[in-house]
PDB file of C-alpha atoms in Angstrom:
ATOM      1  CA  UNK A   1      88.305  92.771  70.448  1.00 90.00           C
ATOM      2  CA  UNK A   2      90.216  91.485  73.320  1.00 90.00           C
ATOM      3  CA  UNK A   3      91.537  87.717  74.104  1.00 93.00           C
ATOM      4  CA  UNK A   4      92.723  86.725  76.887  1.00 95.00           C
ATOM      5  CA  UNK A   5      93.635  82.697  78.190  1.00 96.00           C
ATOM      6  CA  UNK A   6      94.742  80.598  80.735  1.00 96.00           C
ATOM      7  CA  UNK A   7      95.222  77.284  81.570  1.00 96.00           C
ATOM      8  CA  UNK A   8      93.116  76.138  85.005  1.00 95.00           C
ATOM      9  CA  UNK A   9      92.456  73.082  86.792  1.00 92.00           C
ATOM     10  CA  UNK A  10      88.393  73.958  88.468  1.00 89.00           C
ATOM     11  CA  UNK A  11      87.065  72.694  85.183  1.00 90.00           C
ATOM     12  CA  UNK A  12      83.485  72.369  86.944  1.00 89.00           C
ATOM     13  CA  UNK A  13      83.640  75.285  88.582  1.00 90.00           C
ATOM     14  CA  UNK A  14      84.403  77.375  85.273  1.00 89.00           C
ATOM     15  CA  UNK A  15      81.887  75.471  83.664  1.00 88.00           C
ATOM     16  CA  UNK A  16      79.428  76.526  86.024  1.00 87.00           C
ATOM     17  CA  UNK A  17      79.837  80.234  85.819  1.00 86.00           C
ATOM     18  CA  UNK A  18      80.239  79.869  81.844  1.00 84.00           C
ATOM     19  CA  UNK A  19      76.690  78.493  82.021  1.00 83.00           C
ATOM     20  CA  UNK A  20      75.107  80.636  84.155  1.00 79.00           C
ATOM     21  CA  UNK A  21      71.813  81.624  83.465  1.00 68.00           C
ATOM     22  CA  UNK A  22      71.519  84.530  85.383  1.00 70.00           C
ATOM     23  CA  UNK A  23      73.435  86.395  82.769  1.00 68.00           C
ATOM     24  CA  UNK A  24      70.871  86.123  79.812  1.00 73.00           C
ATOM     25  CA  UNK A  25      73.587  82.981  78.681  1.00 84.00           C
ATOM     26  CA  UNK A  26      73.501  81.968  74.925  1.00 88.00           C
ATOM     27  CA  UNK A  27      75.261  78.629  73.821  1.00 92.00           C
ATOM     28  CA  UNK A  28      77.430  79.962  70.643  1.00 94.00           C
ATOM     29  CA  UNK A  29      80.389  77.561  70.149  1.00 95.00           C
ATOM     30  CA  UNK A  30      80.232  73.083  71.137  1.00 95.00           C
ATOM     31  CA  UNK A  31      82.901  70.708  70.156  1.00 95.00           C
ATOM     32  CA  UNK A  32      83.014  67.108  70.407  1.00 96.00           C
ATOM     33  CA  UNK A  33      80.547  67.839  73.510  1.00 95.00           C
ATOM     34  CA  UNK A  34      77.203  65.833  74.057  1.00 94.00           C
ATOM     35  CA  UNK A  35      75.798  67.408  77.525  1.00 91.00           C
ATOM     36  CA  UNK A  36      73.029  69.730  78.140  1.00 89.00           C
ATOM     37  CA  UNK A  37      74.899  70.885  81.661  1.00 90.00           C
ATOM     38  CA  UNK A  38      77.759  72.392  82.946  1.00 90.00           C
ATOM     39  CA  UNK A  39      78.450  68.311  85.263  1.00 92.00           C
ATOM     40  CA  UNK A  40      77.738  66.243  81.941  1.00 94.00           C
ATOM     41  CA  UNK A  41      79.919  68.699  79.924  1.00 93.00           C
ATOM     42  CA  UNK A  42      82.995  68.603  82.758  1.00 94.00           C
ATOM     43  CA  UNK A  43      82.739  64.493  83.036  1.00 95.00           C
ATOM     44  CA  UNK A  44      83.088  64.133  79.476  1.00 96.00           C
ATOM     45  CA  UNK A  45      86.596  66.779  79.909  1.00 96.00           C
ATOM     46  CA  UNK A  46      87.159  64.346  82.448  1.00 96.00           C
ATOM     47  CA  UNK A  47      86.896  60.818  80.011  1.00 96.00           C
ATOM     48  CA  UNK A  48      89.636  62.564  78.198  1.00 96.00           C
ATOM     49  CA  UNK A  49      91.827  63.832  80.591  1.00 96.00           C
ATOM     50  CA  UNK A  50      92.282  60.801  82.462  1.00 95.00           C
ATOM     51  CA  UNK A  51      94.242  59.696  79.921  1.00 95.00           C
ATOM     52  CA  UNK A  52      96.676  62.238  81.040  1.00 95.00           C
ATOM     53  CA  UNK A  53      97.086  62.504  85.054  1.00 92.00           C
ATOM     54  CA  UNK A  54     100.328  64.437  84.713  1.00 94.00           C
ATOM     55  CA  UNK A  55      98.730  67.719  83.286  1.00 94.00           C
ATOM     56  CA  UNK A  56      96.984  69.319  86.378  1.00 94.00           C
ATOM     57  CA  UNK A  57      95.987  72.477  84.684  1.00 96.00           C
ATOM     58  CA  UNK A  58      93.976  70.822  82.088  1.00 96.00           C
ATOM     59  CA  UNK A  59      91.667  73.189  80.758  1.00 96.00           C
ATOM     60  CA  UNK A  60      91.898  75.858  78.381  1.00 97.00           C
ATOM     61  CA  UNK A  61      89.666  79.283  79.872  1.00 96.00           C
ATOM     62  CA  UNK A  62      89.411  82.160  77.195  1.00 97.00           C
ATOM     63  CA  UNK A  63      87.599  85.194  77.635  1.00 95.00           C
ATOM     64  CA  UNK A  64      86.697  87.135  73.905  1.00 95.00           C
ATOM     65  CA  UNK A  65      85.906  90.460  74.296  1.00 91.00           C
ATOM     66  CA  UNK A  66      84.794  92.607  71.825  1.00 91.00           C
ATOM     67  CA  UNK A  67      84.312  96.658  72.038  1.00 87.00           C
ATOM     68  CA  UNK A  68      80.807  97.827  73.904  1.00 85.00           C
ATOM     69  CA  UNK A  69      79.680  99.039  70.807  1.00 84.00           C
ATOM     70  CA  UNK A  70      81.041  96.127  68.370  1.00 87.00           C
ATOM     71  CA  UNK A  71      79.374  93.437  70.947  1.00 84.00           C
ATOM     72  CA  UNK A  72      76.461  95.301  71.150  1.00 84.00           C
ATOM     73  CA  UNK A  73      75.929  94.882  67.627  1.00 85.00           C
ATOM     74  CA  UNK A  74      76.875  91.178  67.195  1.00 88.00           C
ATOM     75  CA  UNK A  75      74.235  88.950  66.353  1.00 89.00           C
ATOM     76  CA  UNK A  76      74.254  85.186  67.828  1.00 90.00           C
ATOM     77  CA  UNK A  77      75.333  83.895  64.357  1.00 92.00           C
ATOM     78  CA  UNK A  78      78.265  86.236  64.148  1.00 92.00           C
ATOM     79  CA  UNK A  79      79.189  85.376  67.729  1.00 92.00           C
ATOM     80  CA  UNK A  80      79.476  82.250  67.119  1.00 94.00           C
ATOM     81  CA  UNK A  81      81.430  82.824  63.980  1.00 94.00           C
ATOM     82  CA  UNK A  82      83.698  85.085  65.632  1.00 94.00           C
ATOM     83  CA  UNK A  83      84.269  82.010  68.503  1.00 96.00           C
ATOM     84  CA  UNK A  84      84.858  79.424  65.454  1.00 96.00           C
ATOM     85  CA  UNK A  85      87.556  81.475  63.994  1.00 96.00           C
ATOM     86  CA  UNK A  86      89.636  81.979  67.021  1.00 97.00           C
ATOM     87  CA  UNK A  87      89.424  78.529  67.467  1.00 97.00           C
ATOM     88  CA  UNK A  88      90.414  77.728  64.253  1.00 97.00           C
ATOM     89  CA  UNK A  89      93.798  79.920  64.799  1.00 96.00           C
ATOM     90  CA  UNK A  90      94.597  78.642  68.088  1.00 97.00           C
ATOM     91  CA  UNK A  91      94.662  75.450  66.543  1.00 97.00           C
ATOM     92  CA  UNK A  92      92.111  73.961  69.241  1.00 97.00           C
ATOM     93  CA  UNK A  93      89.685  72.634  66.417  1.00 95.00           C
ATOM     94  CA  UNK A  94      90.642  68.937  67.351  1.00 95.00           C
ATOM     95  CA  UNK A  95      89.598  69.560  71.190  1.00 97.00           C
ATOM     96  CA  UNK A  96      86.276  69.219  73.388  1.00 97.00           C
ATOM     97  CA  UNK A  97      85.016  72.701  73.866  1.00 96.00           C
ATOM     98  CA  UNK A  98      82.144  74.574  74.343  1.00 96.00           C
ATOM     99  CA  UNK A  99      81.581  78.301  74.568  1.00 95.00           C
ATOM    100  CA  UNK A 100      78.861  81.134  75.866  1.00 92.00           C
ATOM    101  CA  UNK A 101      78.357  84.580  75.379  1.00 92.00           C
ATOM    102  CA  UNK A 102      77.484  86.577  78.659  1.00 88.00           C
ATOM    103  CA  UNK A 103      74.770  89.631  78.282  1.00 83.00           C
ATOM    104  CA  UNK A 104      74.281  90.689  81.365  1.00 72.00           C
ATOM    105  CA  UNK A 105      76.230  93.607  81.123  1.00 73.00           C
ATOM    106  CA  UNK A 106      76.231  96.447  78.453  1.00 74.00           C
ATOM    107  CA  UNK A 107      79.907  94.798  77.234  1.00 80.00           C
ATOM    108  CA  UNK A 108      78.936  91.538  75.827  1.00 86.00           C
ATOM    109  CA  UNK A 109      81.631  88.635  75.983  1.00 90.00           C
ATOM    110  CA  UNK A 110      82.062  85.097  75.449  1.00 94.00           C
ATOM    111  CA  UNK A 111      83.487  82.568  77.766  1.00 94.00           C
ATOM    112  CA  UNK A 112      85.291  79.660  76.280  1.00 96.00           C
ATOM    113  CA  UNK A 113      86.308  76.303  77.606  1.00 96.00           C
ATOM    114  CA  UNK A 114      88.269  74.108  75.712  1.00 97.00           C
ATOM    115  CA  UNK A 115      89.749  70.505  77.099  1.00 97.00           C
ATOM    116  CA  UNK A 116      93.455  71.073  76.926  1.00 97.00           C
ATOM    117  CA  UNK A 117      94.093  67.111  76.527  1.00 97.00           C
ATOM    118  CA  UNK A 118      93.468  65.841  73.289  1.00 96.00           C
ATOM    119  CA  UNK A 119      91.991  62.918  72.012  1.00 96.00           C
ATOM    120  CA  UNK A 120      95.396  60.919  71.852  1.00 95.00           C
ATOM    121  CA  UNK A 121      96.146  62.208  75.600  1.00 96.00           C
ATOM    122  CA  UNK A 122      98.466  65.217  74.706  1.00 96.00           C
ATOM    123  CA  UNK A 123      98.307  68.158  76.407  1.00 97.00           C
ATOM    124  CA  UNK A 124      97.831  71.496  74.228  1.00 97.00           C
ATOM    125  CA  UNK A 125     101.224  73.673  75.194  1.00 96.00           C
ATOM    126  CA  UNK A 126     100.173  76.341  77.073  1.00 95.00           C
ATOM    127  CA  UNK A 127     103.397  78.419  76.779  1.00 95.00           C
ATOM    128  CA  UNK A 128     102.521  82.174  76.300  1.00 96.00           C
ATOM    129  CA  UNK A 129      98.837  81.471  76.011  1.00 96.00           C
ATOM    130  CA  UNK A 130      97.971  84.582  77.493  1.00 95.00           C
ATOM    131  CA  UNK A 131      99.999  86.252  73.826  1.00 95.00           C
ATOM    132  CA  UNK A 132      98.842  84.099  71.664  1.00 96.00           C
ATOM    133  CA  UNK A 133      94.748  84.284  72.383  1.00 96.00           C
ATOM    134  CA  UNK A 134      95.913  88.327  72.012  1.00 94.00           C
ATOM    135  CA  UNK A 135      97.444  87.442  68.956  1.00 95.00           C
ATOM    136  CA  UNK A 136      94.225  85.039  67.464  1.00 96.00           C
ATOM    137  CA  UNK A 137      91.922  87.508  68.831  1.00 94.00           C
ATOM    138  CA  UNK A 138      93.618  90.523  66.780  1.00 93.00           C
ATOM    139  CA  UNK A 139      93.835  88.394  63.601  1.00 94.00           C
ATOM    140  CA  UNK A 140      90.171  87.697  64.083  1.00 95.00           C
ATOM    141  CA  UNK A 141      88.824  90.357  64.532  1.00 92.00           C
ATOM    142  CA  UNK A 142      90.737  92.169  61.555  1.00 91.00           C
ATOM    143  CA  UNK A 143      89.404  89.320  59.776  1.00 92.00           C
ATOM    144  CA  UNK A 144      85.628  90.122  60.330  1.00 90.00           C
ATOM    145  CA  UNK A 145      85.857  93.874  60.746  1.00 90.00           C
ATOM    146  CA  UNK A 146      85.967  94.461  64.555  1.00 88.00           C
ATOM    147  CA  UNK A 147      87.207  97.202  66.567  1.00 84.00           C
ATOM    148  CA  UNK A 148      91.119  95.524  67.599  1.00 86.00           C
ATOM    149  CA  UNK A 149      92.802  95.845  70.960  1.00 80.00           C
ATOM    150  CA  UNK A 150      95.645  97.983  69.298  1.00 84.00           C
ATOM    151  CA  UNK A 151      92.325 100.193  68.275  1.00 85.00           C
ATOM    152  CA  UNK A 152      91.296 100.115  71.993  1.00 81.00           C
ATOM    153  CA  UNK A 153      94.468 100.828  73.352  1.00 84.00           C
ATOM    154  CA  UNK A 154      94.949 104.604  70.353  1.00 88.00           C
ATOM    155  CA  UNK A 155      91.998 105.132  71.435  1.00 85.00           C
ATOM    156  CA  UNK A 156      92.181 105.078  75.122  1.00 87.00           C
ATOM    157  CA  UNK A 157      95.298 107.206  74.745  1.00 91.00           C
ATOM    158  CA  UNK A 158      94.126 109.630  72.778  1.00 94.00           C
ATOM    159  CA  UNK A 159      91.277 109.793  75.321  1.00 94.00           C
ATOM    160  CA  UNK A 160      93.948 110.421  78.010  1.00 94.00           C
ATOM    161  CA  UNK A 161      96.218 112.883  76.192  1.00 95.00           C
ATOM    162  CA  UNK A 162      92.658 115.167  75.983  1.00 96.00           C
ATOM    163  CA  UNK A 163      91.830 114.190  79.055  1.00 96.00           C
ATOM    164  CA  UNK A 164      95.541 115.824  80.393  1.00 96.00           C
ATOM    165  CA  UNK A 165      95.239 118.924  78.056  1.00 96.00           C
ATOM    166  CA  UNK A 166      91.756 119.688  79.615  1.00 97.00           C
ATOM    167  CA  UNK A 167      93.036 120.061  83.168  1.00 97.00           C
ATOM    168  CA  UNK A 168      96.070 121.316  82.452  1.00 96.00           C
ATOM    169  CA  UNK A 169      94.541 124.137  80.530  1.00 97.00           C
ATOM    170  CA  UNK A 170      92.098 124.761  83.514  1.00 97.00           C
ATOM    171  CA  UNK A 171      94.656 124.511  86.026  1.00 96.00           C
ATOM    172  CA  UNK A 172      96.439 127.200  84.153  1.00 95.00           C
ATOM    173  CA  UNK A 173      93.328 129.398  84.020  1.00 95.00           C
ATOM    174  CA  UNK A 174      92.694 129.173  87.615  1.00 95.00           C
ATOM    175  CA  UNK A 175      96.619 129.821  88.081  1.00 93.00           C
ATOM    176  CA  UNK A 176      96.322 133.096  85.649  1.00 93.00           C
ATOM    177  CA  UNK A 177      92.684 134.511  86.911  1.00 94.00           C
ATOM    178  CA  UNK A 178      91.988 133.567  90.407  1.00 93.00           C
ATOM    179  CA  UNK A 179      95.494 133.543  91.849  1.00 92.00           C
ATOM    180  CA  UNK A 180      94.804 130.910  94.962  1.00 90.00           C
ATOM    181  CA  UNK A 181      97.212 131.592  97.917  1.00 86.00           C
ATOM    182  CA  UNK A 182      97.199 128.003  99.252  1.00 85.00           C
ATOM    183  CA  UNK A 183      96.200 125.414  98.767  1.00 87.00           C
ATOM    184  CA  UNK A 184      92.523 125.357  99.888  1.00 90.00           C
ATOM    185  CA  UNK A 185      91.730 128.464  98.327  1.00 92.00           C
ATOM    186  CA  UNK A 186      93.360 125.805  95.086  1.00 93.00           C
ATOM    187  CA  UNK A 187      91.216 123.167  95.473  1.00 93.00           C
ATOM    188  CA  UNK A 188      88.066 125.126  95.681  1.00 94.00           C
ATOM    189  CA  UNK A 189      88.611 126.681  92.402  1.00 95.00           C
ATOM    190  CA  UNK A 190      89.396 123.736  90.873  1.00 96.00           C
ATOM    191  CA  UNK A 191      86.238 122.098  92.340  1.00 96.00           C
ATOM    192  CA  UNK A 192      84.445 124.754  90.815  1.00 96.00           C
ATOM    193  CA  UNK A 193      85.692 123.896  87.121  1.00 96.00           C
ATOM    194  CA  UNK A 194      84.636 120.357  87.799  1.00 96.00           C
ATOM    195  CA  UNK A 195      88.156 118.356  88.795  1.00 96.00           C
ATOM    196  CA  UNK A 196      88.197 117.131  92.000  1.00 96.00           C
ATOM    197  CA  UNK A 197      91.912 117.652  93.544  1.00 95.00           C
ATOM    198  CA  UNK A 198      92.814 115.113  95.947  1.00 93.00           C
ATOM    199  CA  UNK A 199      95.623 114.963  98.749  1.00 90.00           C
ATOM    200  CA  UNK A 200      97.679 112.065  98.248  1.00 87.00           C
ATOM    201  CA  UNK A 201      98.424 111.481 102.353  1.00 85.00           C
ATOM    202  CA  UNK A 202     101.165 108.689 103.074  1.00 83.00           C
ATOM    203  CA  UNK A 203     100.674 106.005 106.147  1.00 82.00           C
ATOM    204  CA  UNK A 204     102.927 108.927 108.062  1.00 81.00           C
ATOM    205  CA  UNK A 205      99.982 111.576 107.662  1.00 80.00           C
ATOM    206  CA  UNK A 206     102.389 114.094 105.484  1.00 83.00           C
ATOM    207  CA  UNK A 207     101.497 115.341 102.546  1.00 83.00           C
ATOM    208  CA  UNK A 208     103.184 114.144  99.181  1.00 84.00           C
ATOM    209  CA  UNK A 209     101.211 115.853  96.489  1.00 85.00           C
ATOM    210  CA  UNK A 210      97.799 115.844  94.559  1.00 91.00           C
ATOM    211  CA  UNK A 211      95.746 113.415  92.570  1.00 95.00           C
ATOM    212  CA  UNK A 212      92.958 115.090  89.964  1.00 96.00           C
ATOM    213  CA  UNK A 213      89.609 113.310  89.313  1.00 97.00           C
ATOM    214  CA  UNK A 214      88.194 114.517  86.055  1.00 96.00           C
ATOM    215  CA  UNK A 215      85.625 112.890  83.584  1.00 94.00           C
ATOM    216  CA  UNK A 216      85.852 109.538  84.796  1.00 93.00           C
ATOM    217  CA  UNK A 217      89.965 109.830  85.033  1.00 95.00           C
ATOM    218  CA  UNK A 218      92.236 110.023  88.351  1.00 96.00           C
ATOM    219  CA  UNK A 219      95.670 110.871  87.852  1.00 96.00           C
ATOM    220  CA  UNK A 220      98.955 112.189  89.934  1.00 94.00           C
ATOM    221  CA  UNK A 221      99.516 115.806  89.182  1.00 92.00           C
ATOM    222  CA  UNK A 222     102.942 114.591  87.287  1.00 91.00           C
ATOM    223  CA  UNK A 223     101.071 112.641  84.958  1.00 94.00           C
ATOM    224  CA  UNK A 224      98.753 115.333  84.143  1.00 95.00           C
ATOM    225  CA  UNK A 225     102.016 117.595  83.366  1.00 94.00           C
ATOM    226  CA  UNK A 226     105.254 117.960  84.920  1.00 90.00           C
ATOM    227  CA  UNK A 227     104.533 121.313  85.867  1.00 88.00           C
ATOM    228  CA  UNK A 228     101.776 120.216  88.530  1.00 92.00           C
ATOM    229  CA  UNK A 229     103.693 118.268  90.547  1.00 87.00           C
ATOM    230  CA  UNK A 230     103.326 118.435  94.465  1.00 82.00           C
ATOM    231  CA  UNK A 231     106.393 120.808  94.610  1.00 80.00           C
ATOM    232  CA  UNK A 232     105.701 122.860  91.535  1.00 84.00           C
ATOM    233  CA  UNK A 233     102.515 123.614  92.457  1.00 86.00           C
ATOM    234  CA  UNK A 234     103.159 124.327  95.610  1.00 81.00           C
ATOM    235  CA  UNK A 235     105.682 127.027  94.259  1.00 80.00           C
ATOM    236  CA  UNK A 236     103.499 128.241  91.666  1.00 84.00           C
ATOM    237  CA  UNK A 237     100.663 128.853  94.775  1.00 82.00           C
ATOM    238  CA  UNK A 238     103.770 130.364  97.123  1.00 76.00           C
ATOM    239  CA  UNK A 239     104.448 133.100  94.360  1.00 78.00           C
ATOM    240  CA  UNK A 240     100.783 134.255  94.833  1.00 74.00           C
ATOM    241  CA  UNK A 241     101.235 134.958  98.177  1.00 67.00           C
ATOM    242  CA  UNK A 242     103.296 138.265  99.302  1.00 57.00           C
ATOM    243  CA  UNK A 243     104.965 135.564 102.044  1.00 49.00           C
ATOM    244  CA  UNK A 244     105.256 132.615  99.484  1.00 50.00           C
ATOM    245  CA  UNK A 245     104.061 129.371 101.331  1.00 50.00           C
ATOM    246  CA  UNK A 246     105.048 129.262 104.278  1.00 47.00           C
ATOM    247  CA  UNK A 247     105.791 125.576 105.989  1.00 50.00           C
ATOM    248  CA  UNK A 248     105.302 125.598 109.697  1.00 51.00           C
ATOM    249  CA  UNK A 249     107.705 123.935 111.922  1.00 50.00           C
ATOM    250  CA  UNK A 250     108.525 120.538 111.146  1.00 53.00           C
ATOM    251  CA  UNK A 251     107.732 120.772 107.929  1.00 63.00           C
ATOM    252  CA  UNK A 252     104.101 121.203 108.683  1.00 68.00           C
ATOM    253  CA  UNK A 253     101.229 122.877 106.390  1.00 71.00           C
ATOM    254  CA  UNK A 254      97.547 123.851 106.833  1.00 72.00           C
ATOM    255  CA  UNK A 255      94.911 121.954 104.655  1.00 76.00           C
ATOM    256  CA  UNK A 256      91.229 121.519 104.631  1.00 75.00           C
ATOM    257  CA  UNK A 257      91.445 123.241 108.165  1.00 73.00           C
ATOM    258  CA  UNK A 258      93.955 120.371 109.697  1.00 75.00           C
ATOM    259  CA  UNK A 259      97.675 120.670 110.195  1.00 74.00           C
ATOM    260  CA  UNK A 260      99.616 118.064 108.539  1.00 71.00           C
ATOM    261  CA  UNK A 261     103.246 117.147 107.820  1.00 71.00           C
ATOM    262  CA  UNK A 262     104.852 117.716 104.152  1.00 75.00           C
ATOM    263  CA  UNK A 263     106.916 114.090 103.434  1.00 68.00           C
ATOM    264  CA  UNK A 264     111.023 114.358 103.473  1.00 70.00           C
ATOM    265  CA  UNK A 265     110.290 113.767  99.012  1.00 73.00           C
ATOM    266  CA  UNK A 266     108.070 116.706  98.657  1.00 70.00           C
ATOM    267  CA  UNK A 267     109.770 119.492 101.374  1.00 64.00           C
ATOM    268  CA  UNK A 268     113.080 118.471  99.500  1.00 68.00           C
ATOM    269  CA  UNK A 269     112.137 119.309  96.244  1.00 63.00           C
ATOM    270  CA  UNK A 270     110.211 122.163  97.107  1.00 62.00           C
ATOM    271  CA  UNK A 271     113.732 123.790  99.014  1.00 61.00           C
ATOM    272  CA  UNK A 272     115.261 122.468  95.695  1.00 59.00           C
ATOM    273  CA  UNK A 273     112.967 124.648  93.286  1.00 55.00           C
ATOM    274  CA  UNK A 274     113.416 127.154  95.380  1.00 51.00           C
ATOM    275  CA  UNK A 275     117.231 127.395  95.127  1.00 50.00           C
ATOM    276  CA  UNK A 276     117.354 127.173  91.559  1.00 54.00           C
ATOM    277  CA  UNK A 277     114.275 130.047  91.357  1.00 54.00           C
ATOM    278  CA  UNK A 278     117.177 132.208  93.915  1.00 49.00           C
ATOM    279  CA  UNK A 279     119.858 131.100  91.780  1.00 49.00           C
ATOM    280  CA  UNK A 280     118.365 132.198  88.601  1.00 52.00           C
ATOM    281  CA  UNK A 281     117.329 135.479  89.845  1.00 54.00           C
ATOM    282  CA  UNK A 282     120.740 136.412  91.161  1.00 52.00           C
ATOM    283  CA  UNK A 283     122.435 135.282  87.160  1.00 47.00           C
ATOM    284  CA  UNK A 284     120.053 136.921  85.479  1.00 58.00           C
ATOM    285  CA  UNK A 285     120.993 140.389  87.315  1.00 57.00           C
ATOM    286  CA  UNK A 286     123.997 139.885  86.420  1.00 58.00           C
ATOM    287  CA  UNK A 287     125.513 139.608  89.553  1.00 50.00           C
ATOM    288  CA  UNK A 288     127.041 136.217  89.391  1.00 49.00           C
ATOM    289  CA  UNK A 289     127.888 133.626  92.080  1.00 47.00           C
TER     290      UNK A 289
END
């Protein structure tokens, strides 16, 4: 589960969309509250926080998110209990609130609004309250068995790190078994195993390397390894070819039938690679510089 908070001032306004029937709304948390609307519910905030004008931002907005498939699972009563608990360890217990859980989308989350003047007129500190509803919403849901956001977070990079291994490991089979010798001739083979390769084109119309789009995923060729970056691969392409890769003048190349400019970044490192390839060549002969 995920927390997240902020302090705001559109206390109607928030109240509003909290209470929103249009997505399947279910009342699961009310504090101190005695309105059946989202303008009842905001005038009684407002009772309270007159009695302190200074505070501008003087509601509390949390959003609780738990996992698609946790949420999808939680019952009203364990919503609620959930809502209670975090609460409870933000030490809001004392305050007007009221909370809903949206449905109308498959990941199920609860809005809460809690009136961040209390009933002596002293504001709740808001200092790092975007860490701290992290914080309650971690302890909480270790508490009642949910899915944390330190979970999430392994879990999203270990979807990533498979995510990189599959395209690298195609992009290494189309290297090894079809050989492209340029780019296009690159792209469609990748296209063919599914990842979409993308030109990443500046505002100046030059090239600068590639983006791949694979299972949901878009990343810059150096994220995906370092070895298919916009210069490496363009080397790795050039050695297919009897002529290498040839740039036309002023640093120009063909793609997707179009002529376009290579950027100052990605011509540089490409003459770079190539001088250290040269260099490399002429050591390991043995003839020495």
């Amino acid at each position: 589960m995920i927390g997240k908070g902020k302090s705001i001032s559109h206390t109607g306004a928030s109240m509003g969309y909290g209470w929103n029937q249009e997505k399947n709304t279910e009342l699961v948390y009310k504090q101190h509250l005695v309105g059946d609307n989202p303008k009842e519910i905001t005038d009684e905030f407002k009772i309270i926080q007159e009695q302190n004008t200074r505070t501008t931002n003087n509601t509390l907005s949390f959003v609780l998110s738990p996992t698609i498939g946790d949420g999808t699972n939680l019952s009203k009563e364990q919503l609620q209990e959930l809502t209670c608990k975090f609460i409870a360890e933000m030490k809001l217990t004392e305050h007007q609130g009221i909370g809903f859980v949206h449905r109308d989308k498959k990941h199920n989350h609860v809005h809460v609004y809690v009136n961040r003047i209390n009933f002596d007129g002293k504001a709740y500190k808001d200092n790092f309250i975007g860490k701290r509803s992290q914080y309650a919403a971690e302890k909480v849901a270790k508490e009642i068995g949910l899915t944390t956001a330190r979970e999430v977070q392994a879990e999203k990079l270990n979807e990533l790190k498979r995510i990189r291994k599959e395209i690298k490991q195609i992009h290494e089979k189309v290297m090894t078994e079809r050989r492209p010798k340029d780019f296009d001739q690159y792209i469609k083979c990748m296209k063919q195993n599914k990842i979409l390769v993308i030109p990443s084109i500046n505002r100046q119309n030059q090239l600068q390397g590639f983006r791949f789009a694979y299972k949901g995923h878009n990343l810059k060729g150096s994220e995906v390894h370092r070895s298919m970056s916009g210069s490496r691969l363009a080397i790795q392409i050039g050695n297919n070819s009897k002529i290498g890769l040839l740039l036309k003048k002023g640093n120009t190349i063909k793609l997707s039938g179009k002529t376009m400019g290579i950027s100052r970044n990605l011509a540089t490192s490409m003459a770079k690679r190539v001088l250290k390839r040269a260099i490399k060549r002429t050591l390991d002969q043995g003839i020495g510089i």
